Coordinates of C-alpha atoms in Angstrom, one line a residue:
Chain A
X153 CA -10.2 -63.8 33.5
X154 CA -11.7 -61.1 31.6
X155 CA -10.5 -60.1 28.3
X156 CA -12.4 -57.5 27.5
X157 CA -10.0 -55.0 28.6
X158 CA -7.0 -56.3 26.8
X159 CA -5.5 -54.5 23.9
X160 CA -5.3 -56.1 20.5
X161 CA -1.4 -56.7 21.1
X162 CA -2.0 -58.1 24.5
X163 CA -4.3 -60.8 22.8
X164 CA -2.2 -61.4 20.0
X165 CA 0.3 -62.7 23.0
X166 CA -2.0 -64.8 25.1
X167 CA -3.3 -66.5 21.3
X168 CA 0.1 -67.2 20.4
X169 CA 0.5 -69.3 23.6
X170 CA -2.6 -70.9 22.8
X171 CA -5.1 -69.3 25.0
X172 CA -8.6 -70.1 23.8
X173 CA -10.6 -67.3 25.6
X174 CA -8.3 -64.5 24.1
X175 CA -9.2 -66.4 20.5
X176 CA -12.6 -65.7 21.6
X177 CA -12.1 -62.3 22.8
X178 CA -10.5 -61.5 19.2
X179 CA -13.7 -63.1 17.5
X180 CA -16.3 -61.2 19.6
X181 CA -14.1 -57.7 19.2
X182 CA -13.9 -58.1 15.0
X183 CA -16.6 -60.6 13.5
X184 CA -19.1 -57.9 13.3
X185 CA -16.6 -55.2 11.6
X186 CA -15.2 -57.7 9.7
X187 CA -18.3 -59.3 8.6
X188 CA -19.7 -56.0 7.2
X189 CA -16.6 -54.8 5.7
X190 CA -16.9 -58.2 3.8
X191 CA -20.1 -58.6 2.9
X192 CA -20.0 -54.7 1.2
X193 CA -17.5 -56.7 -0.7
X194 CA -19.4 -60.1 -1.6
X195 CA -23.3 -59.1 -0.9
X196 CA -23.8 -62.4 0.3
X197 CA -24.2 -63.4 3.5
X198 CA -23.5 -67.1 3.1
X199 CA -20.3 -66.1 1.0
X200 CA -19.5 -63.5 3.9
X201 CA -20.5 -66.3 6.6
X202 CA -17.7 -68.9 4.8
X203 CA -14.8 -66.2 4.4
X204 CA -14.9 -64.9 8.1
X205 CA -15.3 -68.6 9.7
X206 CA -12.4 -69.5 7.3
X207 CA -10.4 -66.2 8.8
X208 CA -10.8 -67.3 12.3
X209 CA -10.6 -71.3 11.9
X210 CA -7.1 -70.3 10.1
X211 CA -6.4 -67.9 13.0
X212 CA -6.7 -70.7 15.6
X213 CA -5.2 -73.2 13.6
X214 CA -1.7 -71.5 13.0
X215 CA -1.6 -69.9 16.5
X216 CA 2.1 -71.3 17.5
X217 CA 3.4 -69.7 14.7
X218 CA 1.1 -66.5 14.8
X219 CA 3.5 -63.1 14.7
X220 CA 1.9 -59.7 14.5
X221 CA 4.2 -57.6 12.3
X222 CA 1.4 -54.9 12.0
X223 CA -1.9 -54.1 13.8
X224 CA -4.0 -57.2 14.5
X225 CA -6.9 -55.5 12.9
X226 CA -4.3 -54.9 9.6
X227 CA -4.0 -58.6 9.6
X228 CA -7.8 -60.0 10.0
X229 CA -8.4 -57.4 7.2
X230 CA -5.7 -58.8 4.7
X231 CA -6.8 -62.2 6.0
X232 CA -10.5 -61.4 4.7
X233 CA -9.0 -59.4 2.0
X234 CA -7.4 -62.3 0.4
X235 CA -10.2 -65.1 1.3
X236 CA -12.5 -62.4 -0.6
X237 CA -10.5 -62.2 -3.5
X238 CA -10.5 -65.8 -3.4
X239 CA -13.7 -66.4 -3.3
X240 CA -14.1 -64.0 -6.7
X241 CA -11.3 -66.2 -8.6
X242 CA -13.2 -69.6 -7.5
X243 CA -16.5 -68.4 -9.5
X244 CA -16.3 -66.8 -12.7
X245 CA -15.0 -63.1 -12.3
X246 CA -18.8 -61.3 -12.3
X247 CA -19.0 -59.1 -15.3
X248 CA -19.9 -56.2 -12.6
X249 CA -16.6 -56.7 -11.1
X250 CA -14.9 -56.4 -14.0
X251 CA -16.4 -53.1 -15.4
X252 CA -15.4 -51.9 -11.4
X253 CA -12.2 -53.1 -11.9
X254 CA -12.0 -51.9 -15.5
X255 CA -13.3 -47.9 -14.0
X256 CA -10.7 -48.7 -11.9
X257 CA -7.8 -49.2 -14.2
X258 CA -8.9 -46.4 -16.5
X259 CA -8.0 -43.7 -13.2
X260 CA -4.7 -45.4 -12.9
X261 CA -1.6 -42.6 -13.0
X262 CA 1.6 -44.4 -13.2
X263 CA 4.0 -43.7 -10.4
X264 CA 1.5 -42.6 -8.0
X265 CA 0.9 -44.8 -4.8
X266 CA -1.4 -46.8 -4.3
X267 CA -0.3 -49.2 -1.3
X268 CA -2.9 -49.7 1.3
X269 CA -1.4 -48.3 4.8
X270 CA -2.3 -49.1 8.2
X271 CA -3.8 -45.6 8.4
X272 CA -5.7 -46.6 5.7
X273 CA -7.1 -49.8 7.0
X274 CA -7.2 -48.1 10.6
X275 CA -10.1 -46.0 8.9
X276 CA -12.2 -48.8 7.0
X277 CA -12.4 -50.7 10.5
X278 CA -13.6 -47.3 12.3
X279 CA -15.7 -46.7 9.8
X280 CA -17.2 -49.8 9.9
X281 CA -17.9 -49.3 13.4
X282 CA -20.5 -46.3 12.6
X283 CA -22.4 -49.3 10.7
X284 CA -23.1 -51.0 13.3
X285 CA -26.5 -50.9 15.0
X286 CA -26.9 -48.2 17.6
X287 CA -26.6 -49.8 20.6
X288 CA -23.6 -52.1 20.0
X289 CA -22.2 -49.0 18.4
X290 CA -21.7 -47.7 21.8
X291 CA -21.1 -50.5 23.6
X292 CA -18.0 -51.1 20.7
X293 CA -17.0 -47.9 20.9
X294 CA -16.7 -48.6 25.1
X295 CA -15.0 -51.7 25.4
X296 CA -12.8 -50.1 23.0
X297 CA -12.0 -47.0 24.7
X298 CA -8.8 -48.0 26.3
X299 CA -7.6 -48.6 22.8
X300 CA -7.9 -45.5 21.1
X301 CA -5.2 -44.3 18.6
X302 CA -2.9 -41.4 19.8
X303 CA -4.5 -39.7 17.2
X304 CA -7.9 -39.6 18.5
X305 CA -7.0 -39.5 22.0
X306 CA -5.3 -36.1 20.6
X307 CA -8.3 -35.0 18.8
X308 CA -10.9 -35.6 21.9
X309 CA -8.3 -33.6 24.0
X310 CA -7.4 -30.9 22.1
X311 CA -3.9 -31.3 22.6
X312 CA -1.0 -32.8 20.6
X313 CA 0.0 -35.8 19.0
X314 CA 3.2 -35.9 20.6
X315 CA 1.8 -35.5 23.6
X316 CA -0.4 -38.2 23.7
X317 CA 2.3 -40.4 22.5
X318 CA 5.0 -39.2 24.9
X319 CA 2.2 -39.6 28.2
X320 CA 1.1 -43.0 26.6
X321 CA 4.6 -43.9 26.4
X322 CA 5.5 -43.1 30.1
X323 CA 2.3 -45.2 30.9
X324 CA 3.2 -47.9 29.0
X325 CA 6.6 -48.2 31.0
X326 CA 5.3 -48.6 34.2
X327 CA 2.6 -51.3 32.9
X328 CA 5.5 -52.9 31.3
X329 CA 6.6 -53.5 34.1
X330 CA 3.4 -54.6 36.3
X331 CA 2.4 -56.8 34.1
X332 CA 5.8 -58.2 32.6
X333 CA 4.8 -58.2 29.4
X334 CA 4.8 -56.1 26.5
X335 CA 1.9 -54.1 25.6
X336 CA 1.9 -51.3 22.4
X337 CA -1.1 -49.7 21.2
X338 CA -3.1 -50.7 18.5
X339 CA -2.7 -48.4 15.6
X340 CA 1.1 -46.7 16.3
Chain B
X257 CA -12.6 -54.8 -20.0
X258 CA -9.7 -56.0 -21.9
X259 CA -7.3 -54.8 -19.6
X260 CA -9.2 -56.0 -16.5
X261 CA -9.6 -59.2 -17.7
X262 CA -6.1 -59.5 -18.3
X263 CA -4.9 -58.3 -15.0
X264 CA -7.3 -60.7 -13.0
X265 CA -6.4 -63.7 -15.2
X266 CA -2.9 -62.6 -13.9
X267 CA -3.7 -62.1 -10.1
X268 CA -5.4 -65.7 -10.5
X269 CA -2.5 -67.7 -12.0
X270 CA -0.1 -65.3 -9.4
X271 CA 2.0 -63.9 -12.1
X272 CA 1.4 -60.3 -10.6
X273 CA 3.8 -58.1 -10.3
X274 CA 4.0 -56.7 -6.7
X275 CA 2.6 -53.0 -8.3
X276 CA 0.0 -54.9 -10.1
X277 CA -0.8 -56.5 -6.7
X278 CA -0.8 -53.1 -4.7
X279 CA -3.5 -52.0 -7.5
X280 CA -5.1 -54.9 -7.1
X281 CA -5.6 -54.5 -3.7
X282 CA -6.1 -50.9 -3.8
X283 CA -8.9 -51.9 -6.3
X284 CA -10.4 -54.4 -3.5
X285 CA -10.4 -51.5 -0.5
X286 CA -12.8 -49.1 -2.3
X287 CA -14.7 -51.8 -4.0
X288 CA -18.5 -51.8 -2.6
X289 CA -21.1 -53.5 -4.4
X290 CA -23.8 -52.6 -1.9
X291 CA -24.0 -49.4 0.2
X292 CA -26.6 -50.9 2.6
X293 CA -25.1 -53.1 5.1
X294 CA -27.7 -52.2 7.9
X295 CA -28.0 -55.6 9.9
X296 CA -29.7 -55.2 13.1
X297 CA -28.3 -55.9 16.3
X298 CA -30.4 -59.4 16.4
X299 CA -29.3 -60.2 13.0
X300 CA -25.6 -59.4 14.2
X301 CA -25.8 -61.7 17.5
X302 CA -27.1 -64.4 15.2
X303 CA -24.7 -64.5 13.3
X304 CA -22.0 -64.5 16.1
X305 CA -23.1 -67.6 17.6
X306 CA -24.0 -68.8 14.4
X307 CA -20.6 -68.3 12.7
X308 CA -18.6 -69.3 16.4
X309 CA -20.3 -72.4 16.4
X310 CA -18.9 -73.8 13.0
X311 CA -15.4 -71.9 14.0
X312 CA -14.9 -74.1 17.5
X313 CA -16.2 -77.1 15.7
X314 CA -12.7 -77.1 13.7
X315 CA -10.6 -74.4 16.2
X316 CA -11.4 -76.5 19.1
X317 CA -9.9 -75.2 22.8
X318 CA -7.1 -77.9 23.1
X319 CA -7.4 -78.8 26.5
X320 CA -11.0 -79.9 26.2
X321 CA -10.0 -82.1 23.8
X322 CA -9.1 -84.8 25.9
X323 CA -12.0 -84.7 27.9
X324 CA -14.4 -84.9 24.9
X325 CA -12.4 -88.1 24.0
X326 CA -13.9 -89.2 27.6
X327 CA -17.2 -88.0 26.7
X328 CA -17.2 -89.6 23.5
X329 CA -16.5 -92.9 25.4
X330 CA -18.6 -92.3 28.1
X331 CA -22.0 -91.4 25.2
X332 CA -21.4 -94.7 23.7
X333 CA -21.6 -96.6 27.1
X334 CA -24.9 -94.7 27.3
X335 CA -26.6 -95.4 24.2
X336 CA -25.5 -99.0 25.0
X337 CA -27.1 -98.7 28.0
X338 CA -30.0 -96.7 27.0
X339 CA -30.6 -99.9 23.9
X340 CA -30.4 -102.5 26.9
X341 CA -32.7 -100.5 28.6
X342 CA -35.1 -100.3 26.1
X343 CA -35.4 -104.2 25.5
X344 CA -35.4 -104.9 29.3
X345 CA -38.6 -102.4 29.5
X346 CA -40.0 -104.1 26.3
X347 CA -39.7 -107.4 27.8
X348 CA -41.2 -106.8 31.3
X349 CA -44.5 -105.8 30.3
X350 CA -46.2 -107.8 32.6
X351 CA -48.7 -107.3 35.2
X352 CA -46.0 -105.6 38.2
X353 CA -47.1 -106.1 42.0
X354 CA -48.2 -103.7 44.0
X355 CA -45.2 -101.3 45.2
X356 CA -47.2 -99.6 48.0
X357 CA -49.5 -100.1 50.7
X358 CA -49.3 -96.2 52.2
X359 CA -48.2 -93.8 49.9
X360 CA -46.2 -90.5 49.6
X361 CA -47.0 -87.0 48.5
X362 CA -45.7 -84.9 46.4
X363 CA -43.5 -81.6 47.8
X364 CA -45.6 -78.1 48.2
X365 CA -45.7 -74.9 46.3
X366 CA -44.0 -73.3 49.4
X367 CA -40.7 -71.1 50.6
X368 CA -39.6 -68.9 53.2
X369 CA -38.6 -65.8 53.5
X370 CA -36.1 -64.5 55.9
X371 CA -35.6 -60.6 56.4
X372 CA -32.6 -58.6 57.7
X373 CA -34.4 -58.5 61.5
X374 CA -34.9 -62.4 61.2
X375 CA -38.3 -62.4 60.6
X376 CA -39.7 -64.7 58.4
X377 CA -42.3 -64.8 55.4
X378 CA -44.0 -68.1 54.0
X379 CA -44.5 -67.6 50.3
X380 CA -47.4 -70.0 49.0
X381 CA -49.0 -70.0 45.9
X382 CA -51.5 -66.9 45.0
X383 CA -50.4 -64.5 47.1
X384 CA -51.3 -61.1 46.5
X385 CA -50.0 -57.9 48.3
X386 CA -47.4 -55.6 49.7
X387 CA -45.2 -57.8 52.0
X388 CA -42.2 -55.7 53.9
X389 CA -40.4 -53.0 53.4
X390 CA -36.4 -53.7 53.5
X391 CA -34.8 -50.2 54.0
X392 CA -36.7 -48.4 51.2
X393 CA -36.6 -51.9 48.8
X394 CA -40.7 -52.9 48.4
X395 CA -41.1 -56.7 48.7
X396 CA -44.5 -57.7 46.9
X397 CA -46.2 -60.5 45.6
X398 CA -48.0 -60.1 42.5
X399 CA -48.8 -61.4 39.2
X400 CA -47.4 -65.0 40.1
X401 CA -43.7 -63.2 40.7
X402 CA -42.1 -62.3 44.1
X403 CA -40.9 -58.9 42.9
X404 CA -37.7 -56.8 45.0
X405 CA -38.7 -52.7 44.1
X406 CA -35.9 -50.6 45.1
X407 CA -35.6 -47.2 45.4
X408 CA -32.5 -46.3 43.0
X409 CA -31.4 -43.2 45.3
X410 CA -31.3 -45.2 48.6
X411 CA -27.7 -46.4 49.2
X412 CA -28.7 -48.6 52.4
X413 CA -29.8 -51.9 51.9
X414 CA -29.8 -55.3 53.8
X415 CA -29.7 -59.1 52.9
X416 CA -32.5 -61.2 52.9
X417 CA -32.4 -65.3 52.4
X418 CA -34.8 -67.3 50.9
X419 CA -35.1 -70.8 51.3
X420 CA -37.0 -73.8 50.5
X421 CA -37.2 -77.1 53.0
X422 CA -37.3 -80.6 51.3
X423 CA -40.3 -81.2 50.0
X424 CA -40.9 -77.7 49.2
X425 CA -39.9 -75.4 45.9
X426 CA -40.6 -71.8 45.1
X427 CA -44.0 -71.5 44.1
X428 CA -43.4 -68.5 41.3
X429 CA -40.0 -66.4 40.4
X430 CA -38.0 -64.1 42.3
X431 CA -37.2 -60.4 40.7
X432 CA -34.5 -58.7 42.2
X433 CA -33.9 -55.1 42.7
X434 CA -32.0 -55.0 38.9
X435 CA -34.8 -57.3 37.6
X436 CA -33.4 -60.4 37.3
X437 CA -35.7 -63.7 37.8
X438 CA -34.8 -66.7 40.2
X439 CA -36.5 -69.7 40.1
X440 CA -35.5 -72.5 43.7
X441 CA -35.5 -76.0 43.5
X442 CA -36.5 -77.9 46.5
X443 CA -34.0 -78.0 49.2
X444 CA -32.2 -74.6 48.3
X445 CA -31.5 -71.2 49.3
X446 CA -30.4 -67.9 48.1
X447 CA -29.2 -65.0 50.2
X448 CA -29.3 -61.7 48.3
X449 CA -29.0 -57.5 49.1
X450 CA -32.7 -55.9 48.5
X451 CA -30.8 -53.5 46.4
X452 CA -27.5 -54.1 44.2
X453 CA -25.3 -51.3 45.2
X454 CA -21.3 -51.2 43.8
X455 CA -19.5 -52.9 41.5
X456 CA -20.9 -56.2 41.5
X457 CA -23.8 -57.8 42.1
X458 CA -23.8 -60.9 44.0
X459 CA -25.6 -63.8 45.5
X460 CA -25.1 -66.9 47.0
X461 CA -27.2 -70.0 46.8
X462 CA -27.4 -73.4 48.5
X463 CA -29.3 -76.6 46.3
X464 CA -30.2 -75.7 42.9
X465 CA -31.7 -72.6 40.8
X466 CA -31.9 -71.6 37.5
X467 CA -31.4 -67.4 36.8
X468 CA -32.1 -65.6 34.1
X469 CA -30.4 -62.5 34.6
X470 CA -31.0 -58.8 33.8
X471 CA -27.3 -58.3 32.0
X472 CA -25.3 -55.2 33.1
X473 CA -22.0 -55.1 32.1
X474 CA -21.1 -52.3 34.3
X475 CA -21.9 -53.9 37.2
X476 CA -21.5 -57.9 36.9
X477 CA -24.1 -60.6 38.1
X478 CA -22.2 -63.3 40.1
X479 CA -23.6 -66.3 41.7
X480 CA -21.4 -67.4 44.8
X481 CA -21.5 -71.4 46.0
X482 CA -19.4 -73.6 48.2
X483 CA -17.3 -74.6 45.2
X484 CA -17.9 -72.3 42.1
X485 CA -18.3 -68.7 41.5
X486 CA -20.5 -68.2 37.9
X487 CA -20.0 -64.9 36.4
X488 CA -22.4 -63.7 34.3
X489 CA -22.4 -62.1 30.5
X490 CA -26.1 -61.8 29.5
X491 CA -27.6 -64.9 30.2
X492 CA -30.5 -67.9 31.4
X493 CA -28.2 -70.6 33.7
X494 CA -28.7 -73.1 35.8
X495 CA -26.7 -73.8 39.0
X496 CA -26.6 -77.0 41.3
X497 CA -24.7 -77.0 43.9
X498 CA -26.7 -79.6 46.6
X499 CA -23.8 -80.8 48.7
X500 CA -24.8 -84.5 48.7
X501 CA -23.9 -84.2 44.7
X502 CA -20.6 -85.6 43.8
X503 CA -19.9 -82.0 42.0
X504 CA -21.6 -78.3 41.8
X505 CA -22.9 -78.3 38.1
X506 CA -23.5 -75.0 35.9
X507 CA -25.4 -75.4 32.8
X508 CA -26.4 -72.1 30.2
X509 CA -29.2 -72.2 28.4
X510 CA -29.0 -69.0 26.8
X511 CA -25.8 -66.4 26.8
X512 CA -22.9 -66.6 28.2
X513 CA -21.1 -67.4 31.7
X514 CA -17.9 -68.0 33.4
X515 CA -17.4 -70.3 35.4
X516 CA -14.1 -69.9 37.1
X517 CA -11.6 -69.3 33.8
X518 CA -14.1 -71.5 31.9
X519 CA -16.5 -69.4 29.4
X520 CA -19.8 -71.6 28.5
X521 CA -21.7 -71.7 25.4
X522 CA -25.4 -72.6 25.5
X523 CA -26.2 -76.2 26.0
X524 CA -22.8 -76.4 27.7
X525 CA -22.4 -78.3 31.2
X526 CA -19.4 -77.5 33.7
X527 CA -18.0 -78.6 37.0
X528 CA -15.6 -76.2 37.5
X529 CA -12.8 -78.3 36.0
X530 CA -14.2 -80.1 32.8
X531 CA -16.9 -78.8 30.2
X532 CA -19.4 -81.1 28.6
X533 CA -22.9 -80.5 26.5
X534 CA -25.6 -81.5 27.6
X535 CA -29.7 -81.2 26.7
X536 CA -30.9 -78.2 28.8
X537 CA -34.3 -79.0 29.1
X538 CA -33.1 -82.2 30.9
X539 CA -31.5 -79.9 33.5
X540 CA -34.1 -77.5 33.6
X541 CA -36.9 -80.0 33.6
X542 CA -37.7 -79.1 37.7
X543 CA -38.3 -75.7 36.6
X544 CA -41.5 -77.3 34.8
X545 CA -42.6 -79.6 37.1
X546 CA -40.9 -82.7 35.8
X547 CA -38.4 -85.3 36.9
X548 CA -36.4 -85.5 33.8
X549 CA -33.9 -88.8 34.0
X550 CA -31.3 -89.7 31.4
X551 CA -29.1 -92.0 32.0
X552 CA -28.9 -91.2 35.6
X553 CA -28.1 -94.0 38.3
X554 CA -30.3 -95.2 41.3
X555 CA -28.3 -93.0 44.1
X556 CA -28.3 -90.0 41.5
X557 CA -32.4 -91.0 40.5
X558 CA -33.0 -91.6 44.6
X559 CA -31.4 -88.2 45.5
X560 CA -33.8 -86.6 43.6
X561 CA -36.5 -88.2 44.8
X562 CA -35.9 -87.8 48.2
X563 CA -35.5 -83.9 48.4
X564 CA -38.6 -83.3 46.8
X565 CA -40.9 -86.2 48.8
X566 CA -38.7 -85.3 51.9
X567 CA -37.7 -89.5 52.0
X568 CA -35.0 -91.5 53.4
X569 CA -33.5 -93.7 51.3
X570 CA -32.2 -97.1 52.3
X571 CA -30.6 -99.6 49.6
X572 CA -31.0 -103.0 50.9
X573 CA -28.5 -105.6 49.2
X574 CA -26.0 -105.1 46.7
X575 CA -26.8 -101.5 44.2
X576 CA -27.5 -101.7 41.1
X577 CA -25.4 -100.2 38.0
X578 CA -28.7 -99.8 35.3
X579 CA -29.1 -96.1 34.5
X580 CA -32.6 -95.1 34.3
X581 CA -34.3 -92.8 31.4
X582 CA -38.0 -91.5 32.3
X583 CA -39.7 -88.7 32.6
X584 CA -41.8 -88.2 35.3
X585 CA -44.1 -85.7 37.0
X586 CA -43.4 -84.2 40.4
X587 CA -47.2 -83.6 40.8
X588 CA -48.1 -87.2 41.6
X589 CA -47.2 -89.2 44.6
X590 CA -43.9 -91.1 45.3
X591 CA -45.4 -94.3 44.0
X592 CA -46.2 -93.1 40.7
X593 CA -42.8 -92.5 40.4
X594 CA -41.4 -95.7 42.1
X595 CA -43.7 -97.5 39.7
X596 CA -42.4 -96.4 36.4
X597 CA -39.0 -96.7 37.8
X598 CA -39.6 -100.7 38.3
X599 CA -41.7 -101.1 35.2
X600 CA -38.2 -99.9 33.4
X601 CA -35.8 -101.5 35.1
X602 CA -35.0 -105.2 37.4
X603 CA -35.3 -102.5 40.5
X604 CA -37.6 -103.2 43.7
X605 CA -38.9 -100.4 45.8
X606 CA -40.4 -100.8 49.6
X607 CA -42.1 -97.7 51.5
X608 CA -41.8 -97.9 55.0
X609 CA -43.1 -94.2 56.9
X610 CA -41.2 -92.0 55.0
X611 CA -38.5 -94.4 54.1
X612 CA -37.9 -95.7 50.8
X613 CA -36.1 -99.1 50.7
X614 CA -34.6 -100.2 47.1
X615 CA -34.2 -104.2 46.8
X616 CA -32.9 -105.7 43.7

C-alpha cells in the first residue's frame, strides 16, 4: 500500500484504526516542517529532537481515541506548540524570553484578536516548507500536490475560490463514493 | 518584565484566563529566537531516522508485537546455544583427524549471460570490452562492473537473463540501464529489460542478490520472486529467494522497502509475513567472499555449502540440532570449511566424489 498519495484526513482515518504505515506516512510528511518550526522556537536541536519524538510517541499512543476536529497539521502544531512551552516552564523561563514576551505585552491593544486560526497556522507550515533544502523542497511540494488548499489551487489557476471549491466538491462525491470513505481537504 | 513574569508564572500554575492563553499563544507563533534554520538535506534524513528510531521503540506497530515476544524467546535459545557452543569448541581442542583424502574447490568467478536471440555470454573475471548491443542498450564490461548503457530516446528494448550455475557467482556488479548495481550469489538468476521503459521498473530473480538501487520515485524499482514482490524507496537490499530455503528472506541495509504491505527499516529481516532484525553484514557476508554462520543449523550450514562447491549432501544417522557460528572463507576448499565446522562442533564430515556425508 502506498500512502504517499493520501490526504492528511484520509490518514488521520487509517491511524485511528491503528494502521502503523499511515503513522509513518504522517511522520515522514511533517517531522521536517515540524522540526524547524520548533527548533526556531527552542534553538536546540536535542530540545527540538525530545519535543517532536514526544509529539509522535503521543500520536501513536492515543490513536483509538484520536479525532481530528481541525486540520491534522493544526493539531501536530498545537501538539509541538504545547510540548514547546513545556519545555520553557520545566527550565527557568530564559531572561531572553521574557524581554520577548515582555516587547510582546507592551504591543498588546485590548479587545483586539489575537486567536491563532487555521489560516494562520496553514501559513507557518507552508512557510516552513520554503526552509527546507532545495531538493526535498520540491519533492515536498510534489507529494503534496494533490493536497493543495482551494485557495492556492485558485491562485495557480487564475480562477475563483468558489470555483475550486464547488469542482473539488463534485470530485469529492464521486471519490466518496469509490472509495467508501470520507475524504475532505486539508485546509477547508 | 514585571508583567511577563507575572503572566508566565500564571500560564505555568494554569491559572490563565483563556484571553491570557490566546496571547500566550499568539506570543509563542511569532516567537523566533533564531532566523537561521538552514539544515541540509543530509542533516534532515539524519535526523528522520534518527528521531523514528526512538519513536517506534515506544509507538511500536502492534501486530509485530507478538512476534518479537517469539524473537525474544527464540534470542535467548540462541545465546544459550551460542555459550554451549563456546565451551564445546573450548573443550575439543585436540588434535582432529584428517576429514579428507580428495578435496573440493571452491566455486568460480563466473556467470552467463543470456540475450533476447538466446545467445549466450560467459562473464569471467577481467574482462574488458564492448559486448552486444540489445536494441540500441550497449552491454560492456569495464572497470570491474558489467554496465547496461541505454539510449534514453529508444522505446524498444528486450530482456536479457543472467545467471549463475552452482559453484559459480558474479564475478563483479551489474548496472542497469537507470544505474542501479546487482550483485548474484551462486546459484541465481535475474531476468531484466536492457532499458526501463514505463511506469515501473522490474526484475525478477531466482537464488539470492543484493541491489542497491538507483531510487526514482516516478518510476518504482520492484524486484519480482516466486513468493515476494520488494518494492523499493531509495535503497541497498538483499533478497533470497533459493527454493530449497524454508522461506524467501528480504533484508535492507540502507533505505527503505516494501515487502508486500510490510515497510522495512535498515537492519530489518522479512518473510513476507513476520519482520525481524537481524545483523546485515551476516546476510551480506557472500557479497565479500565469506561464509558468515550464526546460529545457523547443519541443513541450513550444508545448503550453503553445497551451492557454492556444487556438493551433494547426504546425512548419515540421526541430524544434529547444534547451531553453528563461524566465519569462513569461500576462497578455500570444501575441507577448510568442513574442518572448522568439526573443530566447533560434535559433527563428522566424509567426502566421497562430490558428495559430502555428515556422521555424528
Amino acid at each position: 500500500m502506498v500512502y504517499n498519495n493520501f490526504t492528511d484526513q484520509e490518514l488521520a482515518v487509517l491511524l485511528k484504526e491503528g494502521n502503523h504505515d499511515a503513522f509513518l506516512e504522517i511522520y515522514v510528511r511533517y517531522y521536517s516542517l515540524l522540526y524547524i518550526f520548533a527548533y526556531k522556537k527552542l534553538n536546540c536541536r536535542e530540545e527540538t529532537k525530545d519535543v517532536i519524538q514526544e509529539v509522535f510517541i503521543a500520536l501513536w499512543t492515543c490513536h483509538e481515541h484520536f479525532s481530528l476536529t481541525t486540520s491534522l497539521s493544526a493539531y501536530l502544531y498545537s501538539a509541538v506548540r504545547n510540548r514547546s512551552m513545556n519545555v520553557f516552564s520545566r527550565k527557568k523561563m530564559e531572561d531572553k524570553y521574557l524581554q520577548s514576551l515582555q516587547g510582546f505585552l507592551s504591543q498588546y491593544e485590548a479587545g483586539a484578536d489575537y486567536q491563532i486560526r487555521e489560516k494562520d497556522i496553514a501559513l507557518t507550515i507552508e512557510k516552513g516548507i520554503a526552509d527546507l533544502p532545495c531538493k526535498m523542497r520540491e519533492i515536498f511540494e510534489l507529494s503534496r500536490k494533490e493536497h493543495l488548499t482551494y485557495k492556492e489551487i485558485a491562485q495557480s489557476l487564475d480562477i475563483s475560490e468558489h470555483t475550486v471549491s464547488t469542482q473539488v466538491k463534485r470530485a469529492l462525491k464521486v471519490l466518496r463514493v469509490k472509495l467508501g470513505m470520507l475524504i475532505l481537504a486539508c485546509f477547508v | 518584565m514585571e508583567n511577563a513574569r507575572a503572566l508566565w508564572e500564571k500560564y505555568k500554575a494554569g491559572l490563565c484566563s483563556e484571553e491570557e492563553r490566546i496571547l500566550l499563544e499568539n506570543w509563542f507563533h511569532h516567537l523566533e529566537t533564531n532566523h537561521q534554520a538552514d539544515f541540509s538535506e543530509d542533516d534532515l534524513i539524519q535526523l528522520k531516522d534518527e528521531m523514528w528510531g526512538k519513536i517506534v521503540k515506544k509507538a511500536p506497530d502492534k501486530k509485530l508485537v507478538t512476534f518479537w515476544l517469539r524473537a525474544a524467546a527464540a534470542a535467548s535459545i540462541l545465546i544459550a546455544c551460542s555459550t554451549a557452543g563456546y565451551f564445546v569448541f573450548h573443550r575439543q581442542q585436540q588434535p582432529t583427524q584428517q576429514v579428507v583424502k580428495n578435496d573440493i574447490a571452491p566455486g568460480r568467478n563466473q556467470a552467463t549471460l543470456t540475450l533476447a536471440n538466446g545467445q549466450k555470454i560467459v562473464l569471467t573475471k577481467g574482462l574488458e570490452g564492448k559486448l552486444a548491443v540489445q536494441n540500441s542498450t550497449i552491454i560492456s564490461a569495464k572497470q570491474n562492473a558489467i554496465i547496461y548503457d541505454a539510449n534514453k530516446s529508444e522505446n524498444q528494448f528486450s530482456y536479457n537473463t543472467l545467471t549463475t550455475a552452482r559453484g559459480e557467482q558474479l564475478p563483479c556488479p551489474l548496472v542497469l540501464s537507470d544505474g542501479t548495481k546487482v550483485w548474484l550469489n551462486t546459484a541465481s538468476s535475474i531476468t531484466f529489460p536492457t532499458a526501463f521503459k514505463g511506469n515501473a521498473r522490474i526484475v525478477k530473480i531466482t537464488g539470492e542478490a543484493l541491489f542497491e538501487v538507483k531510487h526514482n520515485a516516478r518510476q518504482p524499482f520492484k524486484v519480482q520472486t516466486v513468493k515476494q514482490t520488494i518494492e523499493d524507496i531509495g535503497t541497498i537490499f538483499d533478497v533470497n529467494a533459493y527454493s530449497d530455503e524454508s522461506a524467501t528472506r528480504t533484508t535492507l541495509v540502507e533505505g527503505r522497502v516494501k515487502v508486500n504491505n510490510l515497510t522495512l527499516i535498515p537492519g530489518q529481516q522479512t518473510d513476507g509475513k513476520n519482520i525481524k532484525t537481524v545483523n546485515t553484514e551476516i546476510v551480506t557476508a557472500w557479497k565479500n567472499g565469506n561464509f558468515h554462520f550464526e546460529g545457523d543449523n547443519i541443513q541450513s550450514v550444508m545448503r550453503q555449502l553445497s551451492r557454492w562447491y556444487n556438493i551433494d549432501v547426504i546425512y548419515q544417522g540421526p541430524v544434529t540440532n547444534e547451531v553453528f557460528f563461524a566465519d569462513i572463507s569461500r576462497d578455500r576448499n570444501i575441507s577448510a570449511a568442513l574442518k572448522i565446522l568439526q573443530n566447533t562442533k560434535d559433527v563428522h564430515f566424509k567426502i566421497e566424489g562430490r558428495r559430502v556425508i555428515i556422521i555424528e
